[in-house]
GROMACS .gro file of N, CA and C in nm:
model
  417
    1MET      N    1  -2.281   0.276   1.264
    1MET     CA    2  -2.213   0.390   1.320
    1MET      C    3  -2.098   0.430   1.228
    2GLN      N    4  -2.093   0.554   1.191
    2GLN     CA    5  -1.985   0.603   1.104
    2GLN      C    6  -1.861   0.632   1.187
    3ALA      N    7  -1.748   0.589   1.132
    3ALA     CA    8  -1.620   0.614   1.199
    3ALA      C    9  -1.592   0.764   1.203
    4GLN      N   10  -1.523   0.807   1.306
    4GLN     CA   11  -1.488   0.948   1.321
    4GLN      C   12  -1.399   0.994   1.206
    5PHE      N   13  -1.299   0.913   1.170
    5PHE     CA   14  -1.211   0.942   1.057
    5PHE      C   15  -1.256   0.859   0.938
    6ARG      N   16  -1.251   0.916   0.820
    6ARG     CA   17  -1.283   0.845   0.698
    6ARG      C   18  -1.174   0.868   0.594
    7PRO      N   19  -1.124   0.760   0.530
    7PRO     CA   20  -1.034   0.778   0.415
    7PRO      C   21  -1.108   0.849   0.302
    8ASP      N   22  -1.035   0.888   0.199
    8ASP     CA   23  -1.094   0.955   0.083
    8ASP      C   24  -1.147   0.850  -0.014
    9PHE      N   25  -1.272   0.812   0.004
    9PHE     CA   26  -1.335   0.709  -0.080
    9PHE      C   27  -1.367   0.761  -0.219
   10GLU      N   28  -1.375   0.891  -0.237
   10GLU     CA   29  -1.418   0.947  -0.365
   10GLU      C   30  -1.310   0.943  -0.473
   11LYS      N   31  -1.183   0.939  -0.434
   11LYS     CA   32  -1.074   0.939  -0.533
   11LYS      C   33  -1.085   0.825  -0.632
   12ALA      N   34  -1.128   0.709  -0.586
   12ALA     CA   35  -1.134   0.590  -0.672
   12ALA      C   36  -1.277   0.539  -0.686
   13GLY      N   37  -1.371   0.629  -0.694
   13GLY     CA   38  -1.508   0.588  -0.720
   13GLY      C   39  -1.578   0.517  -0.605
   14GLY      N   40  -1.543   0.552  -0.482
   14GLY     CA   41  -1.613   0.496  -0.367
   14GLY      C   42  -1.545   0.380  -0.299
   15LEU      N   43  -1.429   0.339  -0.349
   15LEU     CA   44  -1.357   0.227  -0.289
   15LEU      C   45  -1.214   0.269  -0.256
   16ILE      N   46  -1.158   0.203  -0.154
   16ILE     CA   47  -1.016   0.219  -0.124
   16ILE      C   48  -0.951   0.081  -0.130
   17THR      N   49  -0.823   0.078  -0.161
   17THR     CA   50  -0.748  -0.048  -0.161
   17THR      C   51  -0.715  -0.083  -0.017
   18ALA      N   52  -0.732  -0.211   0.016
   18ALA     CA   53  -0.699  -0.261   0.150
   18ALA      C   54  -0.598  -0.374   0.136
   19VAL      N   55  -0.477  -0.350   0.182
   19VAL     CA   56  -0.372  -0.452   0.182
   19VAL      C   57  -0.373  -0.514   0.321
   20THR      N   58  -0.403  -0.643   0.328
   20THR     CA   59  -0.414  -0.710   0.457
   20THR      C   60  -0.289  -0.791   0.484
   21VAL      N   61  -0.230  -0.768   0.601
   21VAL     CA   62  -0.107  -0.836   0.640
   21VAL      C   63  -0.127  -0.909   0.772
   22ASP      N   64  -0.050  -1.016   0.790
   22ASP     CA   65  -0.050  -1.091   0.916
   22ASP      C   66   0.006  -0.999   1.025
   23ALA      N   67  -0.069  -0.979   1.130
   23ALA     CA   68  -0.030  -0.886   1.236
   23ALA      C   69   0.099  -0.926   1.305
   24GLU      N   70   0.128  -1.055   1.308
   24GLU     CA   71   0.248  -1.101   1.377
   24GLU      C   72   0.371  -1.101   1.287
   25THR      N   73   0.357  -1.151   1.163
   25THR     CA   74   0.474  -1.169   1.076
   25THR      C   75   0.492  -1.057   0.973
   26GLY      N   76   0.386  -0.983   0.943
   26GLY     CA   77   0.392  -0.881   0.840
   26GLY      C   78   0.373  -0.935   0.699
   27GLU      N   79   0.354  -1.067   0.685
   27GLU     CA   80   0.333  -1.127   0.553
   27GLU      C   81   0.205  -1.072   0.490
   28VAL      N   82   0.213  -1.037   0.361
   28VAL     CA   83   0.093  -0.991   0.290
   28VAL      C   84   0.001  -1.111   0.271
   29LEU      N   85  -0.122  -1.099   0.317
   29LEU     CA   86  -0.219  -1.206   0.305
   29LEU      C   87  -0.307  -1.189   0.182
   30MET      N   88  -0.350  -1.066   0.156
   30MET     CA   89  -0.440  -1.043   0.044
   30MET      C   90  -0.451  -0.894   0.015
   31VAL      N   91  -0.506  -0.863  -0.102
   31VAL     CA   92  -0.539  -0.726  -0.139
   31VAL      C   93  -0.686  -0.727  -0.178
   32ALA      N   94  -0.762  -0.638  -0.120
   32ALA     CA   95  -0.906  -0.631  -0.149
   32ALA      C   96  -0.947  -0.484  -0.147
   33TYR      N   97  -1.076  -0.459  -0.139
   33TYR     CA   98  -1.127  -0.322  -0.143
   33TYR      C   99  -1.228  -0.302  -0.031
   34MET      N  100  -1.236  -0.179   0.015
   34MET     CA  101  -1.336  -0.141   0.115
   34MET      C  102  -1.415  -0.022   0.064
   35ASN      N  103  -1.545  -0.025   0.092
   35ASN     CA  104  -1.628   0.092   0.073
   35ASN      C  105  -1.650   0.152   0.213
   36PRO      N  106  -1.719   0.265   0.225
   36PRO     CA  107  -1.737   0.324   0.358
   36PRO      C  108  -1.802   0.230   0.460
   37GLU      N  109  -1.900   0.152   0.416
   37GLU     CA  110  -1.968   0.060   0.508
   37GLU      C  111  -1.872  -0.048   0.559
   38ALA      N  112  -1.790  -0.103   0.471
   38ALA     CA  113  -1.693  -0.206   0.511
   38ALA      C  114  -1.592  -0.148   0.611
   39PHE      N  115  -1.547  -0.027   0.585
   39PHE     CA  116  -1.453   0.042   0.674
   39PHE      C  117  -1.515   0.060   0.813
   40ASP      N  118  -1.637   0.113   0.817
   40ASP     CA  119  -1.705   0.138   0.944
   40ASP      C  120  -1.732   0.009   1.020
   41LEU      N  121  -1.778  -0.096   0.950
   41LEU     CA  122  -1.807  -0.224   1.016
   41LEU      C  123  -1.681  -0.290   1.070
   42THR      N  124  -1.572  -0.275   0.997
   42THR     CA  125  -1.445  -0.331   1.044
   42THR      C  126  -1.406  -0.268   1.178
   43LEU      N  127  -1.416  -0.137   1.187
   43LEU     CA  128  -1.383  -0.068   1.311
   43LEU      C  129  -1.483  -0.100   1.422
   44ALA      N  130  -1.610  -0.105   1.388
   44ALA     CA  131  -1.715  -0.126   1.489
   44ALA      C  132  -1.715  -0.268   1.546
   45THR      N  133  -1.682  -0.367   1.462
   45THR     CA  134  -1.693  -0.508   1.505
   45THR      C  135  -1.560  -0.574   1.538
   46GLY      N  136  -1.450  -0.518   1.485
   46GLY     CA  137  -1.321  -0.583   1.502
   46GLY      C  138  -1.301  -0.701   1.409
   47LYS      N  139  -1.398  -0.728   1.323
   47LYS     CA  140  -1.388  -0.831   1.219
   47LYS      C  141  -1.375  -0.759   1.086
   48VAL      N  142  -1.282  -0.804   1.001
   48VAL     CA  143  -1.253  -0.731   0.878
   48VAL      C  144  -1.360  -0.757   0.773
   49HIS      N  145  -1.411  -0.647   0.716
   49HIS     CA  146  -1.512  -0.650   0.611
   49HIS      C  147  -1.454  -0.587   0.485
   50TYR      N  148  -1.502  -0.632   0.370
   50TYR     CA  149  -1.458  -0.580   0.241
   50TYR      C  150  -1.578  -0.558   0.151
   51TRP      N  151  -1.551  -0.491   0.038
   51TRP     CA  152  -1.649  -0.479  -0.068
   51TRP      C  153  -1.603  -0.568  -0.182
   52SER      N  154  -1.689  -0.661  -0.223
   52SER     CA  155  -1.656  -0.750  -0.334
   52SER      C  156  -1.695  -0.683  -0.465
   53ARG      N  157  -1.596  -0.652  -0.547
   53ARG     CA  158  -1.625  -0.591  -0.677
   53ARG      C  159  -1.690  -0.691  -0.770
   54SER      N  160  -1.651  -0.818  -0.764
   54SER     CA  161  -1.708  -0.918  -0.855
   54SER      C  162  -1.852  -0.953  -0.818
   55ARG      N  163  -1.883  -0.957  -0.690
   55ARG     CA  164  -2.020  -0.991  -0.647
   55ARG      C  165  -2.105  -0.868  -0.623
   56GLY      N  166  -2.041  -0.751  -0.616
   56GLY     CA  167  -2.114  -0.627  -0.594
   56GLY      C  168  -2.183  -0.621  -0.459
   57LYS      N  169  -2.114  -0.673  -0.355
   57LYS     CA  170  -2.176  -0.670  -0.222
   57LYS      C  171  -2.071  -0.668  -0.112
   58LEU      N  172  -2.116  -0.628   0.005
   58LEU     CA  173  -2.034  -0.628   0.125
   58LEU      C  174  -2.013  -0.770   0.172
   59TRP      N  175  -1.894  -0.800   0.224
   59TRP     CA  176  -1.871  -0.932   0.282
   59TRP      C  177  -1.776  -0.925   0.399
   60LYS      N  178  -1.807  -1.006   0.500
   60LYS     CA  179  -1.719  -1.020   0.615
   60LYS      C  180  -1.625  -1.135   0.583
   61LYS      N  181  -1.495  -1.111   0.590
   61LYS     CA  182  -1.397  -1.215   0.559
   61LYS      C  183  -1.424  -1.336   0.646
   62GLY      N  184  -1.440  -1.451   0.581
   62GLY     CA  185  -1.463  -1.575   0.652
   62GLY      C  186  -1.609  -1.612   0.669
   63GLU      N  187  -1.702  -1.529   0.618
   63GLU     CA  188  -1.843  -1.560   0.639
   63GLU      C  189  -1.885  -1.690   0.572
   64SER      N  190  -1.821  -1.728   0.462
   64SER     CA  191  -1.851  -1.855   0.396
   64SER      C  192  -1.753  -1.964   0.434
   65SER      N  193  -1.627  -1.930   0.446
   65SER     CA  194  -1.521  -2.029   0.468
   65SER      C  195  -1.492  -2.056   0.616
   66GLY      N  196  -1.530  -1.963   0.702
   66GLY     CA  197  -1.495  -1.973   0.843
   66GLY      C  198  -1.358  -1.916   0.875
   67ASN      N  199  -1.287  -1.867   0.774
   67ASN     CA  200  -1.151  -1.816   0.791
   67ASN      C  201  -1.153  -1.665   0.816
   68MET      N  202  -1.193  -1.629   0.936
   68MET     CA  203  -1.213  -1.489   0.974
   68MET      C  204  -1.081  -1.414   0.991
   69GLN      N  205  -1.092  -1.281   0.986
   69GLN     CA  206  -0.979  -1.193   1.015
   69GLN      C  207  -1.018  -1.101   1.130
   70ARG      N  208  -0.937  -1.102   1.235
   70ARG     CA  209  -0.962  -1.016   1.351
   70ARG      C  210  -0.870  -0.895   1.340
   71LEU      N  211  -0.928  -0.777   1.340
   71LEU     CA  212  -0.853  -0.653   1.325
   71LEU      C  213  -0.761  -0.628   1.445
   72VAL      N  214  -0.636  -0.596   1.415
   72VAL     CA  215  -0.540  -0.554   1.517
   72VAL      C  216  -0.512  -0.405   1.503
   73GLU      N  217  -0.492  -0.361   1.378
   73GLU     CA  218  -0.461  -0.220   1.353
   73GLU      C  219  -0.498  -0.186   1.210
   74LEU      N  220  -0.541  -0.063   1.190
   74LEU     CA  221  -0.573  -0.012   1.057
   74LEU      C  222  -0.485   0.110   1.034
   75ARG      N  223  -0.404   0.105   0.928
   75ARG     CA  224  -0.314   0.216   0.895
   75ARG      C  225  -0.358   0.276   0.762
   76VAL      N  226  -0.348   0.407   0.749
   76VAL     CA  227  -0.388   0.476   0.627
   76VAL      C  228  -0.266   0.540   0.562
   77ASP      N  229  -0.264   0.541   0.429
   77ASP     CA  230  -0.148   0.598   0.358
   77ASP      C  231  -0.154   0.750   0.353
   78CYS      N  232  -0.047   0.810   0.301
   78CYS     CA  233  -0.033   0.956   0.301
   78CYS      C  234  -0.137   1.026   0.215
   79ASP      N  235  -0.192   0.959   0.114
   79ASP     CA  236  -0.294   1.018   0.028
   79ASP      C  237  -0.435   0.992   0.080
   80LEU      N  238  -0.446   0.918   0.188
   80LEU     CA  239  -0.574   0.885   0.252
   80LEU      C  240  -0.668   0.805   0.162
   81ASP      N  241  -0.609   0.726   0.068
   81ASP     CA  242  -0.695   0.648  -0.022
   81ASP      C  243  -0.659   0.500  -0.027
   82ALA      N  244  -0.583   0.453   0.071
   82ALA     CA  245  -0.549   0.311   0.082
   82ALA      C  246  -0.520   0.281   0.229
   83VAL      N  247  -0.547   0.157   0.269
   83VAL     CA  248  -0.520   0.117   0.407
   83VAL      C  249  -0.440  -0.012   0.410
   84VAL      N  250  -0.365  -0.028   0.518
   84VAL     CA  251  -0.304  -0.156   0.552
   84VAL      C  252  -0.382  -0.207   0.673
   85VAL      N  253  -0.436  -0.326   0.657
   85VAL     CA  254  -0.511  -0.391   0.765
   85VAL      C  255  -0.416  -0.492   0.830
   86ARG      N  256  -0.382  -0.470   0.955
   86ARG     CA  257  -0.305  -0.570   1.030
   86ARG      C  258  -0.408  -0.656   1.102
   87ALA      N  259  -0.404  -0.787   1.073
   87ALA     CA  260  -0.509  -0.875   1.125
   87ALA      C  261  -0.452  -1.009   1.170
   88VAL      N  262  -0.526  -1.072   1.259
   88VAL     CA  263  -0.499  -1.211   1.295
   88VAL      C  264  -0.589  -1.294   1.205
   89GLN      N  265  -0.528  -1.378   1.124
   89GLN     CA  266  -0.599  -1.461   1.027
   89GLN      C  267  -0.628  -1.597   1.088
   90GLU      N  268  -0.754  -1.638   1.085
   90GLU     CA  269  -0.794  -1.772   1.130
   90GLU      C  270  -0.804  -1.860   1.006
   91GLY      N  271  -0.710  -1.952   0.987
   91GLY     CA  272  -0.709  -2.038   0.869
   91GLY      C  273  -0.652  -1.965   0.749
   92PRO      N  274  -0.672  -2.021   0.629
   92PRO     CA  275  -0.618  -1.959   0.508
   92PRO      C  276  -0.687  -1.826   0.476
   93ALA      N  277  -0.612  -1.730   0.425
   93ALA     CA  278  -0.671  -1.605   0.378
   93ALA      C  279  -0.721  -1.621   0.235
   94CYS      N  280  -0.657  -1.708   0.158
   94CYS     CA  281  -0.688  -1.725   0.016
   94CYS      C  282  -0.803  -1.823  -0.005
   95HIS      N  283  -0.891  -1.791  -0.100
   95HIS     CA  284  -1.004  -1.881  -0.130
   95HIS      C  285  -0.957  -2.012  -0.193
   96GLU      N  286  -0.829  -2.018  -0.234
   96GLU     CA  287  -0.771  -2.141  -0.289
   96GLU      C  288  -0.715  -2.231  -0.178
   97GLY      N  289  -0.718  -2.182  -0.053
   97GLY     CA  290  -0.674  -2.263   0.060
   97GLY      C  291  -0.532  -2.239   0.107
   98TYR      N  292  -0.468  -2.136   0.055
   98TYR     CA  293  -0.332  -2.100   0.097
   98TYR      C  294  -0.336  -1.992   0.205
   99LYS      N  295  -0.231  -1.986   0.287
   99LYS     CA  296  -0.226  -1.884   0.392
   99LYS      C  297  -0.240  -1.745   0.331
  100SER      N  298  -0.169  -1.721   0.220
  100SER     CA  299  -0.169  -1.592   0.152
  100SER      C  300  -0.220  -1.609   0.010
  101CYS      N  301  -0.282  -1.506  -0.043
  101CYS     CA  302  -0.322  -1.508  -0.185
  101CYS      C  303  -0.199  -1.499  -0.276
  102PHE      N  304  -0.084  -1.467  -0.220
  102PHE     CA  305   0.039  -1.454  -0.296
  102PHE      C  306   0.124  -1.580  -0.280
  103PHE      N  307   0.070  -1.692  -0.328
  103PHE     CA  308   0.135  -1.823  -0.311
  103PHE      C  309   0.213  -1.866  -0.435
  104ARG      N  310   0.216  -1.782  -0.538
  104ARG     CA  311   0.291  -1.813  -0.660
  104ARG      C  312   0.404  -1.714  -0.677
  105THR      N  313   0.514  -1.762  -0.733
  105THR     CA  314   0.632  -1.679  -0.760
  105THR      C  315   0.659  -1.679  -0.910
  106VAL      N  316   0.693  -1.562  -0.963
  106VAL     CA  317   0.736  -1.552  -1.102
  106VAL      C  318   0.889  -1.552  -1.099
  107ASP      N  319   0.948  -1.655  -1.159
  107ASP     CA  320   1.094  -1.667  -1.162
  107ASP      C  321   1.153  -1.572  -1.266
  108ALA      N  322   1.284  -1.554  -1.261
  108ALA     CA  323   1.355  -1.462  -1.352
  108ALA      C  324   1.332  -1.495  -1.498
  109ASP      N  325   1.309  -1.624  -1.530
  109ASP     CA  326   1.285  -1.663  -1.669
  109ASP      C  327   1.138  -1.646  -1.709
  110GLY      N  328   1.057  -1.593  -1.618
  110GLY     CA  329   0.916  -1.569  -1.648
  110GLY      C  330   0.824  -1.685  -1.614
  111SER      N  331   0.881  -1.796  -1.568
  111SER     CA  332   0.795  -1.910  -1.534
  111SER      C  333   0.730  -1.887  -1.397
  112LEU      N  334   0.616  -1.948  -1.381
  112LEU     CA  335   0.536  -1.933  -1.260
  112LEU      C  336   0.541  -2.062  -1.181
  113ARG      N  337   0.557  -2.050  -1.050
  113ARG     CA  338   0.557  -2.171  -0.968
  113ARG      C  339   0.485  -2.145  -0.836
  114VAL      N  340   0.419  -2.248  -0.786
  114VAL     CA  341   0.356  -2.244  -0.655
  114VAL      C  342   0.466  -2.272  -0.553
  115ASP      N  343   0.481  -2.184  -0.454
  115ASP     CA  344   0.588  -2.203  -0.356
  115ASP      C  345   0.535  -2.202  -0.212
  116ALA      N  346   0.411  -2.241  -0.196
  116ALA     CA  347   0.351  -2.246  -0.062
  116ALA      C  348   0.269  -2.373  -0.047
  117GLU      N  349   0.248  -2.410   0.076
  117GLU     CA  350   0.168  -2.529   0.106
  117GLU      C  351   0.021  -2.490   0.118
  118ARG      N  352  -0.064  -2.568   0.052
  118ARG     CA  353  -0.208  -2.547   0.065
  118ARG      C  354  -0.251  -2.598   0.202
  119LEU      N  355  -0.321  -2.513   0.278
  119LEU     CA  356  -0.365  -2.550   0.412
  119LEU      C  357  -0.497  -2.625   0.411
  120LYS      N  358  -0.586  -2.587   0.320
  120LYS     CA  359  -0.717  -2.651   0.304
  120LYS      C  360  -0.752  -2.650   0.157
  121THR      N  361  -0.838  -2.742   0.116
  121THR     CA  362  -0.890  -2.738  -0.021
  121THR      C  363  -1.013  -2.648  -0.023
  122PRO      N  364  -1.048  -2.595  -0.140
  122PRO     CA  365  -1.172  -2.517  -0.149
  122PRO      C  366  -1.293  -2.598  -0.103
  123GLU      N  367  -1.292  -2.728  -0.131
  123GLU     CA  368  -1.404  -2.813  -0.089
  123GLU      C  369  -1.416  -2.816   0.063
  124GLU      N  370  -1.302  -2.819   0.133
  124GLU     CA  371  -1.304  -2.820   0.280
  124GLU      C  372  -1.359  -2.688   0.335
  125MET      N  373  -1.332  -2.579   0.265
  125MET     CA  374  -1.375  -2.448   0.314
  125MET      C  375  -1.518  -2.414   0.275
  126TYR      N  376  -1.558  -2.453   0.154
  126TYR     CA  377  -1.687  -2.408   0.102
  126TYR      C  378  -1.788  -2.520   0.083
  127GLY      N  379  -1.744  -2.646   0.096
  127GLY     CA  380  -1.835  -2.758   0.086
  127GLY      C  381  -1.865  -2.804  -0.054
  128ALA      N  382  -1.813  -2.737  -0.154
  128ALA     CA  383  -1.836  -2.776  -0.293
  128ALA      C  384  -1.710  -2.742  -0.372
  129PRO      N  385  -1.685  -2.816  -0.480
  129PRO     CA  386  -1.567  -2.785  -0.562
  129PRO      C  387  -1.572  -2.641  -0.613
  130ALA      N  388  -1.459  -2.574  -0.605
  130ALA     CA  389  -1.448  -2.438  -0.658
  130ALA      C  390  -1.360  -2.443  -0.780
  131SER      N  391  -1.377  -2.347  -0.870
  131SER     CA  392  -1.289  -2.344  -0.986
  131SER      C  393  -1.154  -2.293  -0.938
  132SER      N  394  -1.055  -2.379  -0.940
  132SER     CA  395  -0.923  -2.346  -0.886
  132SER      C  396  -0.835  -2.282  -0.992
  133THR      N  397  -0.768  -2.175  -0.953
  133THR     CA  398  -0.669  -2.111  -1.040
  133THR      C  399  -0.530  -2.130  -0.983
  134ALA      N  400  -0.517  -2.217  -0.884
  134ALA     CA  401  -0.390  -2.233  -0.813
  134ALA      C  402  -0.275  -2.269  -0.905
  135THR      N  403  -0.299  -2.354  -1.003
  135THR     CA  404  -0.190  -2.395  -1.091
  135THR      C  405  -0.203  -2.333  -1.230
  136GLU      N  406  -0.292  -2.239  -1.246
  136GLU     CA  407  -0.309  -2.173  -1.375
  136GLU      C  408  -0.180  -2.102  -1.414
  137GLY      N  409  -0.128  -2.131  -1.531
  137GLY     CA  410  -0.006  -2.069  -1.581
  137GLY      C  411   0.122  -2.128  -1.528
  138VAL      N  412   0.112  -2.228  -1.440
  138VAL     CA  413   0.231  -2.291  -1.383
  138VAL      C  414   0.290  -2.388  -1.483
  139ARG      N  415   0.422  -2.377  -1.506
  139ARG     CA  416   0.489  -2.469  -1.598
  139ARG      C  417   0.558  -2.577  -1.522
   0.00000   0.00000   0.00000
């Protein structure tokens, strides 16, 4: 079922940016992309769907890891080409096992540090070792 309102998917070649935030705290959990099908399915099911640019396919957040996102509110920007997804996150949002994909901080001297607690390992979420980038570039 097509949603009554549609963002402008054509501006960026069929995709819109989706910034997902924790519905309760406002913390940014992740940034991903939606195509029209992901947008419509998110509204129709209440479960957040995205378009994976790297895999070239639609995916429901948590379909592999079990870490689903339940839609609370969908907000669209003034140009109609980006959305903020307010969601209830079940488990980590990040495939590295952190609550947020933004678990690293760049300090004033340019050094990178992890400043969050890992909630689960990739092995716990996916059943097999994943190539971790969690400490990549960390001094």
